[in-house]
Amino acid sequence: MNAKTISRVPVALTIAGSDSGGGAGIQADLRTFAFHCVHGTSAITCVTAQNTLGVARVDAMPTEAVVAQIQAVVEDIGLQAAKTGMLLNQEIIFAVAQQVEALQIDNLVVDPVMVSRTGAQLIDDDAVKTLCHALIPKAAIVTPNRYEAQILTGLQIHSLDDMQAAAQIIHRELGVKAVLVKGGGMEGDLRGVDIWFDGQKLETLTTKLVDTKNTHGTGCTLSAAIAANLARGKNLWEAVQQAKEYVTTALSYALDIGKGQGPVGHFFPLLRK
């Protein structure tokens, strides 16, 4: 039997860290791409030793290696969308921003991984500044969580009004096309409520609240789903709406593995059987 060759498959690139526990990072991104029938490619920025209980070690990839991975993908395979996750340090962030410009990478989704959902800062202040001034302005959309939005704006975010104000400030001051302030770290009725702003439309996105402790990788998964939808030709607003629906369903089938916080069920159609 001859193999069938499928042509013109959408391609997306994730530029992010590796999660040895498989719940977040490039592992979550590639599974999300595959779910959306998008061919996933990757440029690994760092390697983490982590599981459902936490991160034990992080090793940065050499900047030259990150650049070489991006170039290898773009120059041969090409892509229709890309996303960034954990970029770890100032040097890697600046190098990625340079490649985005030099290779004319469009449909860029920036998940500004600076602060964990618990509020712990993950990169230093110089890296934050480079992210804000070199990379985020090149993005189609940036997807900060509550604490990242606080760093990007200087606001303390406790209410829906605060989230809306933050989205507008980020859009105005950082020059990004659209902003999605995520409410996963909010409390009460605002948990899981996201705010969209694109300079004209200020929208509140809500879905059913899924009661589960197994939420590891939701931010990575959301940004990857947005990128996958963009690669498939959806406009930005449609890509965000469909990505949020995907994450909500994946949370409904979250995996109760390990001794801590398990990941979402990226491949939930298989889990239904």
Coordinates of C-alpha atoms in Angstrom, one line a residue:
M1 CA 0.0 0.0 0.0
N2 CA 1.4 3.4 -0.9
A3 CA 1.3 6.1 1.7
K4 CA -1.1 9.0 1.1
T5 CA 0.5 12.4 1.1
I6 CA -1.7 15.2 2.5
S7 CA -0.7 18.6 1.2
R8 CA -1.4 22.2 2.3
V9 CA -1.7 21.3 6.0
P10 CA -1.7 24.4 8.2
V11 CA 1.5 24.8 10.2
A12 CA 2.0 26.5 13.5
L13 CA 5.2 27.1 15.5
T14 CA 5.6 27.1 19.3
I15 CA 8.6 29.0 20.8
A16 CA 8.5 27.9 24.4
G17 CA 9.9 25.7 27.1
S18 CA 9.8 21.9 27.6
D19 CA 7.7 20.5 30.5
S20 CA 8.9 17.1 31.5
G21 CA 5.6 16.4 33.1
G22 CA 3.8 16.9 29.8
G23 CA 1.2 19.3 31.1
A24 CA 2.3 22.7 29.8
G25 CA 4.9 24.2 27.5
I26 CA 5.7 22.7 24.1
Q27 CA 4.1 19.4 25.0
A28 CA 0.7 21.1 25.6
D29 CA 1.1 23.3 22.6
L30 CA 1.9 20.4 20.2
R31 CA -1.1 18.4 21.5
T32 CA -3.3 21.4 21.0
F33 CA -2.1 22.0 17.5
A34 CA -2.7 18.3 16.7
F35 CA -6.3 18.5 18.0
H36 CA -6.9 21.3 15.6
C37 CA -5.4 19.4 12.7
V38 CA -2.5 21.7 12.5
H39 CA 1.0 20.5 12.0
G40 CA 3.0 21.6 15.0
T41 CA 6.6 22.7 14.9
S42 CA 8.7 23.9 17.8
A43 CA 11.7 25.9 19.0
I44 CA 12.7 25.0 22.6
T45 CA 13.8 27.9 24.7
C46 CA 14.5 26.0 27.9
V47 CA 14.2 22.6 29.4
T48 CA 12.5 22.1 32.8
A49 CA 12.4 19.3 35.2
Q50 CA 8.9 19.5 36.5
N51 CA 5.8 17.4 37.4
T52 CA 2.4 18.0 38.9
L53 CA 4.0 19.2 42.1
G54 CA 6.2 22.0 40.7
V55 CA 9.4 22.9 38.9
A56 CA 12.7 21.4 40.2
R57 CA 15.1 22.8 37.6
V58 CA 15.2 25.1 34.6
D59 CA 18.0 25.1 32.0
A60 CA 18.1 27.8 29.2
M61 CA 18.9 26.8 25.7
P62 CA 21.7 28.8 24.1
T63 CA 20.3 31.7 22.2
E64 CA 21.9 30.6 19.0
A65 CA 20.1 27.2 19.3
V66 CA 16.8 28.9 19.7
V67 CA 17.4 31.1 16.6
A68 CA 18.6 28.1 14.6
Q69 CA 15.4 26.2 15.4
I70 CA 13.1 29.0 14.3
Q71 CA 15.1 29.5 11.1
A72 CA 15.1 25.8 10.3
V73 CA 11.3 25.7 10.5
V74 CA 10.5 28.9 8.6
E75 CA 13.0 28.5 5.8
D76 CA 11.9 25.0 4.9
I77 CA 8.4 24.2 6.1
G78 CA 7.0 27.7 6.6
L79 CA 4.1 28.5 8.9
Q80 CA 0.8 30.3 9.1
A81 CA 0.9 31.2 12.8
A82 CA 3.2 31.1 15.8
K83 CA 3.1 31.5 19.6
T84 CA 5.5 32.2 22.3
G85 CA 5.5 30.9 25.8
M86 CA 8.3 30.8 28.4
L87 CA 11.3 32.7 26.9
L88 CA 13.2 32.7 30.2
N89 CA 15.7 35.6 29.8
Q90 CA 16.4 38.9 28.1
E91 CA 18.7 37.5 25.5
I92 CA 16.3 34.8 24.3
I93 CA 13.4 37.3 24.2
F94 CA 15.4 39.8 22.1
A95 CA 16.6 37.1 19.7
V96 CA 13.1 35.8 19.2
A97 CA 11.8 39.4 18.5
Q98 CA 14.6 39.8 15.9
Q99 CA 13.6 36.6 14.2
V100 CA 9.9 37.5 14.2
E101 CA 10.8 40.7 12.3
A102 CA 13.5 39.3 10.0
L103 CA 11.5 36.3 9.0
Q104 CA 8.2 38.3 8.8
I105 CA 6.3 35.9 11.1
D106 CA 2.7 37.0 11.1
N107 CA -0.2 35.8 13.3
L108 CA 2.0 35.9 16.4
V109 CA 0.4 35.0 19.7
V110 CA 2.4 36.1 22.7
D111 CA 1.7 34.4 26.0
P112 CA 3.8 36.7 28.2
V113 CA 4.9 34.0 30.7
M114 CA 6.2 36.3 33.5
V115 CA 4.2 35.3 36.5
S116 CA 2.6 32.0 37.6
R117 CA -1.0 31.8 38.4
T118 CA -0.1 32.0 42.1
G119 CA 1.7 35.3 41.6
A120 CA 5.4 34.2 41.6
Q121 CA 7.5 36.2 39.1
L122 CA 9.3 33.8 36.7
I123 CA 11.6 36.2 34.8
D124 CA 13.7 39.2 35.9
D125 CA 12.8 42.9 35.4
D126 CA 15.2 43.4 32.5
A127 CA 13.5 40.4 30.7
V128 CA 10.1 41.9 31.3
K129 CA 11.2 45.3 29.8
T130 CA 12.5 43.5 26.7
L131 CA 9.3 41.5 26.4
C132 CA 7.3 44.7 26.5
H133 CA 9.3 46.8 24.1
A134 CA 10.8 44.3 21.7
L135 CA 8.3 41.4 21.3
I136 CA 4.8 42.3 22.4
P137 CA 4.4 45.2 19.9
K138 CA 5.0 42.6 17.1
A139 CA 2.1 40.4 18.2
A140 CA -1.4 40.0 16.8
I141 CA -2.5 39.3 20.4
V142 CA -1.1 39.1 23.9
T143 CA -2.7 36.9 26.6
P144 CA -1.6 38.0 30.1
N145 CA -3.0 36.4 33.2
R146 CA -4.1 38.6 36.1
Y147 CA -0.6 39.0 37.6
E148 CA 1.1 39.6 34.3
A149 CA -1.5 42.2 33.4
Q150 CA -0.6 43.9 36.7
I151 CA 3.1 44.0 35.8
L152 CA 2.3 45.3 32.3
T153 CA 0.1 48.1 33.6
G154 CA 1.1 48.9 37.2
L155 CA -2.5 48.4 38.2
Q156 CA -3.8 46.2 41.0
I157 CA -6.5 44.0 39.4
H158 CA -9.4 42.9 41.7
S159 CA -12.5 43.7 39.7
L160 CA -14.0 43.5 36.2
D161 CA -13.4 47.2 35.8
D162 CA -9.8 46.7 36.6
M163 CA -9.5 44.0 34.0
Q164 CA -11.1 46.2 31.4
A165 CA -8.8 49.1 32.3
A166 CA -5.7 46.8 32.1
A167 CA -6.7 45.5 28.6
Q168 CA -7.1 49.1 27.3
I169 CA -3.8 50.3 28.8
I170 CA -1.8 47.3 27.4
H171 CA -3.3 47.9 24.0
R172 CA -2.6 51.7 24.1
E173 CA 0.9 51.6 25.6
L174 CA 2.4 48.4 24.1
G175 CA 1.0 48.8 20.5
V176 CA -0.4 45.3 20.2
K177 CA -3.3 44.6 17.9
A178 CA -5.5 42.9 20.5
V179 CA -5.3 42.0 24.2
L180 CA -6.9 39.1 26.1
V181 CA -6.7 39.6 29.9
K182 CA -7.3 36.2 31.4
G183 CA -9.3 35.7 34.6
G184 CA -8.1 32.3 35.6
G185 CA -6.4 33.8 38.6
M186 CA -9.4 36.0 39.6
E187 CA -11.7 35.1 42.5
G188 CA -15.4 34.4 42.8
D189 CA -17.6 35.1 39.8
L190 CA -14.7 36.5 37.9
R191 CA -12.7 33.3 37.8
G192 CA -12.4 32.2 34.2
V193 CA -13.8 35.5 32.9
D194 CA -11.6 37.0 30.2
I195 CA -11.5 40.5 28.7
W196 CA -10.9 41.2 25.1
F197 CA -9.9 44.6 23.6
D198 CA -8.7 45.4 20.1
G199 CA -8.9 49.2 20.1
Q200 CA -12.6 49.2 19.2
K201 CA -14.4 46.3 20.8
L202 CA -14.3 45.7 24.6
E203 CA -15.8 42.3 25.3
T204 CA -16.3 40.1 28.3
L205 CA -15.9 36.4 27.5
T206 CA -17.5 33.9 29.8
T207 CA -18.1 30.2 29.8
K208 CA -19.2 27.6 32.3
L209 CA -16.9 27.4 35.3
V210 CA -15.3 24.0 35.6
D211 CA -14.6 22.9 39.2
T212 CA -11.3 21.1 39.1
K213 CA -7.9 21.4 40.7
N214 CA -6.3 20.0 37.5
T215 CA -5.6 23.2 35.5
H216 CA -1.9 22.9 34.7
G217 CA -1.2 24.3 31.3
T218 CA -4.4 26.2 30.7
G219 CA -2.5 29.4 29.6
C220 CA -0.2 27.5 27.2
T221 CA -3.2 25.6 25.8
L222 CA -5.3 28.7 25.2
S223 CA -2.6 30.6 23.4
A224 CA -1.7 27.5 21.3
A225 CA -5.4 27.1 20.4
I226 CA -5.6 30.7 19.3
A227 CA -2.5 30.2 17.1
A228 CA -3.9 27.0 15.7
N229 CA -7.2 28.7 14.8
L230 CA -5.3 31.5 13.1
A231 CA -3.3 29.0 11.2
R232 CA -6.6 27.5 9.9
G233 CA -7.6 30.9 8.6
K234 CA -9.9 32.1 11.4
N235 CA -9.9 35.8 12.2
L236 CA -8.6 36.9 15.5
W237 CA -11.9 37.3 17.3
E238 CA -13.1 33.9 16.1
A239 CA -9.8 32.3 17.0
V240 CA -10.1 33.5 20.6
Q241 CA -13.7 32.5 21.0
Q242 CA -13.1 29.0 19.7
A243 CA -9.9 28.6 21.7
K244 CA -11.7 29.5 24.9
E245 CA -14.4 26.9 24.2
Y246 CA -11.7 24.3 23.5
V247 CA -9.9 25.0 26.8
T248 CA -13.2 24.9 28.8
T249 CA -14.0 21.5 27.4
A250 CA -10.5 20.2 28.0
L251 CA -10.8 21.3 31.6
S252 CA -14.0 19.3 31.9
Y253 CA -11.8 16.2 31.0
A254 CA -8.8 17.2 33.1
L255 CA -6.4 14.4 34.0
D256 CA -6.2 13.5 37.6
I257 CA -2.6 12.3 37.5
G258 CA 0.4 12.8 39.8
K259 CA 0.2 14.0 43.4
G260 CA -0.4 17.7 42.6
Q261 CA -2.1 19.7 39.8
G262 CA -2.8 17.6 36.8
P263 CA -3.1 18.9 33.2
V264 CA -6.2 19.6 31.1
G265 CA -7.4 16.8 28.8
H266 CA -6.1 18.1 25.4
F267 CA -7.3 14.9 23.7
F268 CA -10.7 14.8 25.3
P269 CA -12.6 13.1 22.4
L270 CA -10.5 10.0 23.2
L271 CA -11.3 10.3 26.9
R272 CA -15.0 10.2 26.2
K273 CA -14.8 6.6 25.0

